[in-house]
PDB file of C-alpha atoms in Angstrom:
ATOM      1  CA  MET A   1     -10.902  -6.742   0.291  1.00  0.00           C
ATOM      2  CA  PRO A   2      -7.691  -7.729  -1.501  1.00  0.00           C
ATOM      3  CA  ASP A   3      -7.282 -10.808  -3.662  1.00  0.00           C
ATOM      4  CA  ILE A   4      -6.133 -13.762  -1.588  1.00  0.00           C
ATOM      5  CA  ALA A   5      -2.509 -14.927  -1.431  1.00  0.00           C
ATOM      6  CA  VAL A   6      -1.111 -13.677  -4.723  1.00  0.00           C
ATOM      7  CA  ASN A   7       2.333 -13.032  -3.261  1.00  0.00           C
ATOM      8  CA  PRO A   8       4.101 -14.727  -0.386  1.00  0.00           C
ATOM      9  CA  THR A   9       4.293 -12.699   2.832  1.00  0.00           C
ATOM     10  CA  SER A  10       7.952 -11.873   2.170  1.00  0.00           C
ATOM     11  CA  GLU A  11       6.918  -9.930  -0.949  1.00  0.00           C
ATOM     12  CA  VAL A  12       4.025  -7.975   0.599  1.00  0.00           C
ATOM     13  CA  GLU A  13       4.947  -4.342   1.107  1.00  0.00           C
ATOM     14  CA  LEU A  14       3.217  -1.725   3.208  1.00  0.00           C
ATOM     15  CA  LYS A  15       1.482   0.587   0.740  1.00  0.00           C
ATOM     16  CA  LEU A  16       1.654   4.185   1.895  1.00  0.00           C
ATOM     17  CA  PRO A  17      -0.421   6.943   0.298  1.00  0.00           C
ATOM     18  CA  ASP A  18       1.254   9.670  -1.697  1.00  0.00           C
ATOM     19  CA  ASP A  19       0.006  12.394   0.618  1.00  0.00           C
ATOM     20  CA  PRO A  20       1.944  15.281   2.191  1.00  0.00           C
ATOM     21  CA  ARG A  21       0.496  14.378   5.601  1.00  0.00           C
ATOM     22  CA  VAL A  22       2.587  11.184   5.472  1.00  0.00           C
ATOM     23  CA  THR A  23       5.728  12.919   6.640  1.00  0.00           C
ATOM     24  CA  PRO A  24       9.127  11.224   6.684  1.00  0.00           C
ATOM     25  CA  LEU A  25       8.621  10.561  10.426  1.00  0.00           C
ATOM     26  CA  VAL A  26       5.163   9.018   9.922  1.00  0.00           C
ATOM     27  CA  ARG A  27       6.573   6.929   7.061  1.00  0.00           C
ATOM     28  CA  ARG A  28       9.532   5.700   9.141  1.00  0.00           C
ATOM     29  CA  LEU A  29       7.433   4.855  12.198  1.00  0.00           C
ATOM     30  CA  ALA A  30       4.798   3.019  10.154  1.00  0.00           C
ATOM     31  CA  ILE A  31       7.457   1.001   8.345  1.00  0.00           C
ATOM     32  CA  GLU A  32       9.313   0.137  11.569  1.00  0.00           C
ATOM     33  CA  ASN A  33       6.127  -1.147  13.188  1.00  0.00           C
ATOM     34  CA  TRP A  34       5.099  -2.958   9.984  1.00  0.00           C
ATOM     35  CA  GLU A  35       8.456  -4.740   9.934  1.00  0.00           C
ATOM     36  CA  ILE A  36       7.774  -6.182  13.395  1.00  0.00           C
ATOM     37  CA  TYR A  37       4.534  -7.735  12.119  1.00  0.00           C
ATOM     38  CA  ARG A  38       5.982  -8.843   8.763  1.00  0.00           C
ATOM     39  CA  ASP A  39       8.997 -10.467  10.432  1.00  0.00           C
ATOM     40  CA  GLY A  40       6.681 -12.180  12.941  1.00  0.00           C
ATOM     41  CA  ALA A  41       4.538 -13.442  10.079  1.00  0.00           C
ATOM     42  CA  LEU A  42       7.576 -14.828   8.298  1.00  0.00           C
ATOM     43  CA  ARG A  43       8.723 -16.643  11.474  1.00  0.00           C
ATOM     44  CA  SER A  44       5.271 -18.026  12.304  1.00  0.00           C
ATOM     45  CA  GLY A  45       4.035 -18.775   8.810  1.00  0.00           C
ATOM     46  CA  MET A  46       1.126 -16.308   9.054  1.00  0.00           C
ATOM     47  CA  PRO A  47       0.206 -15.486   5.443  1.00  0.00           C
ATOM     48  CA  ILE A  48      -0.176 -11.730   5.036  1.00  0.00           C
ATOM     49  CA  VAL A  49      -2.150 -10.848   1.915  1.00  0.00           C
ATOM     50  CA  ALA A  50      -1.886  -7.060   1.904  1.00  0.00           C
ATOM     51  CA  ALA A  51      -0.992  -4.060   4.050  1.00  0.00           C
ATOM     52  CA  TRP A  52      -1.845  -0.438   3.430  1.00  0.00           C
ATOM     53  CA  MET A  53      -2.369   2.901   5.131  1.00  0.00           C
ATOM     54  CA  ASP A  54      -5.509   5.045   5.025  1.00  0.00           C
ATOM     55  CA  ILE A  55      -5.687   8.570   6.412  1.00  0.00           C
ATOM     56  CA  TYR A  56      -8.591   9.664   8.566  1.00  0.00           C
ATOM     57  CA  VAL A  57      -9.317  12.985  10.299  1.00  0.00           C
ATOM     58  CA  ASP A  58     -11.339  12.521  13.495  1.00  0.00           C
ATOM     59  CA  ARG A  59     -13.854  14.861  15.133  1.00  0.00           C
ATOM     60  CA  GLU A  60     -11.115  16.591  17.103  1.00  0.00           C
ATOM     61  CA  ASP A  61      -9.328  17.335  13.806  1.00  0.00           C
ATOM     62  CA  ARG A  62      -6.533  14.851  14.565  1.00  0.00           C
ATOM     63  CA  THR A  63      -5.065  13.094  11.566  1.00  0.00           C
ATOM     64  CA  LEU A  64      -4.836   9.333  12.090  1.00  0.00           C
ATOM     65  CA  PHE A  65      -2.895   6.988   9.845  1.00  0.00           C
ATOM     66  CA  PHE A  66      -4.667   3.628   9.972  1.00  0.00           C
ATOM     67  CA  VAL A  67      -2.620   0.670   8.788  1.00  0.00           C
ATOM     68  CA  ALA A  68      -4.671  -2.360   7.762  1.00  0.00           C
ATOM     69  CA  ILE A  69      -3.055  -5.779   7.558  1.00  0.00           C
ATOM     70  CA  HIS A  70      -5.099  -8.525   5.942  1.00  0.00           C
ATOM     71  CA  CYS A  71      -4.095 -12.126   6.602  1.00  0.00           C
ATOM     72  CA  ASP A  72      -5.155 -15.304   4.824  1.00  0.00           C
ATOM     73  CA  ALA A  73      -6.374 -16.671   8.148  1.00  0.00           C
ATOM     74  CA  THR A  74      -9.476 -16.647  10.328  1.00  0.00           C
ATOM     75  CA  ARG A  75     -10.283 -13.732  12.622  1.00  0.00           C
ATOM     76  CA  GLN A  76      -9.200 -15.740  15.662  1.00  0.00           C
ATOM     77  CA  GLU A  77      -5.916 -16.832  14.076  1.00  0.00           C
ATOM     78  CA  THR A  78      -5.253 -13.226  13.111  1.00  0.00           C
ATOM     79  CA  ARG A  79      -6.016 -11.955  16.633  1.00  0.00           C
ATOM     80  CA  ASP A  80      -3.759 -14.629  18.121  1.00  0.00           C
ATOM     81  CA  PHE A  81      -0.980 -13.613  15.729  1.00  0.00           C
ATOM     82  CA  ARG A  82      -1.345  -9.918  16.633  1.00  0.00           C
ATOM     83  CA  ASP A  83      -1.394 -10.742  20.346  1.00  0.00           C
ATOM     84  CA  SER A  84       1.695 -12.951  20.034  1.00  0.00           C
ATOM     85  CA  LEU A  85       3.693  -9.924  18.913  1.00  0.00           C
ATOM     86  CA  SER A  86       2.296  -7.418  21.407  1.00  0.00           C
ATOM     87  CA  HIS A  87       5.382  -7.663  23.633  1.00  0.00           C
ATOM     88  CA  LEU A  88       7.620  -6.747  20.672  1.00  0.00           C
ATOM     89  CA  THR A  89       5.470  -3.847  19.511  1.00  0.00           C
ATOM     90  CA  GLN A  90       5.154  -2.566  23.086  1.00  0.00           C
ATOM     91  CA  ALA A  91       8.922  -2.705  23.521  1.00  0.00           C
ATOM     92  CA  TRP A  92       9.291  -0.769  20.268  1.00  0.00           C
ATOM     93  CA  PHE A  93       6.812   1.894  21.456  1.00  0.00           C
ATOM     94  CA  ASP A  94       8.486   2.098  24.865  1.00  0.00           C
ATOM     95  CA  GLY A  95      11.860   2.706  23.215  1.00  0.00           C
ATOM     96  CA  LEU A  96      10.688   5.706  21.194  1.00  0.00           C
ATOM     97  CA  PRO A  97      11.530   9.268  22.226  1.00  0.00           C
ATOM     98  CA  GLU A  98       8.491  11.100  23.616  1.00  0.00           C
ATOM     99  CA  ASP A  99       7.875  13.192  20.473  1.00  0.00           C
ATOM    100  CA  GLU A 100       8.055  10.101  18.250  1.00  0.00           C
ATOM    101  CA  TYR A 101       5.840   8.135  20.654  1.00  0.00           C
ATOM    102  CA  GLU A 102       3.124  10.775  20.233  1.00  0.00           C
ATOM    103  CA  VAL A 103       3.286  10.479  16.443  1.00  0.00           C
ATOM    104  CA  ALA A 104       3.392   6.667  16.578  1.00  0.00           C
ATOM    105  CA  SER A 105       0.200   6.712  18.649  1.00  0.00           C
ATOM    106  CA  LEU A 106      -1.517   8.285  15.620  1.00  0.00           C
ATOM    107  CA  ILE A 107      -0.656   5.207  13.520  1.00  0.00           C
ATOM    108  CA  PRO A 108      -2.932   2.398  14.738  1.00  0.00           C
ATOM    109  CA  PHE A 109      -2.549  -1.024  13.144  1.00  0.00           C
ATOM    110  CA  THR A 110      -5.670  -3.074  12.510  1.00  0.00           C
ATOM    111  CA  PHE A 111      -5.780  -6.716  11.459  1.00  0.00           C
ATOM    112  CA  ALA A 112      -8.343  -8.643   9.482  1.00  0.00           C
ATOM    113  CA  GLY A 113      -8.557 -12.351   8.828  1.00  0.00           C
ATOM    114  CA  VAL A 114      -9.981 -12.950   5.362  1.00  0.00           C
ATOM    115  CA  LYS A 115     -10.931 -16.620   5.881  1.00  0.00           C
ATOM    116  CA  ARG A 116     -14.376 -17.340   7.233  1.00  0.00           C
ATOM    117  CA  ASP A 117     -14.343 -18.723  10.747  1.00  0.00           C
ATOM    118  CA  GLU A 118     -15.913 -22.186  10.853  1.00  0.00           C
ATOM    119  CA  GLN A 119     -17.906 -21.212  13.926  1.00  0.00           C
ATOM    120  CA  ALA A 120     -19.489 -18.129  12.292  1.00  0.00           C
ATOM    121  CA  VAL A 121     -23.223 -17.987  12.864  1.00  0.00           C
ATOM    122  CA  ASN A 122     -25.611 -17.041  10.044  1.00  0.00           C
ATOM    123  CA  GLY A 123     -22.715 -16.366   7.689  1.00  0.00           C
ATOM    124  CA  ALA A 124     -21.439 -13.538   9.921  1.00  0.00           C
TER     125      ALA A 124
END
């Protein structure tokens, strides 16, 4: 887990791996989608701590490019933030050409709240 709130959200950049599988198209699509979330965080005051991409090959030999965004917020606050931008990300996906849409579907974004929820049971 990253260190908490070293830089303001406006200075957090999406860290992409130096890997030949991260093609210019994958890079562009990941950055475009990231910018929707970063801009939403700046408007709403959601503190993003870090964002990075990990590459994973699934059982069907598909390469997936997982983008993790960690927020200095609880899990619920982070889910609410993600959900509040779903209409913008869906509009972005819907506007992509079919071949780019297929690639974008291989770049899932996941969110984590790094603050402990007050209602957590048994420290979970």
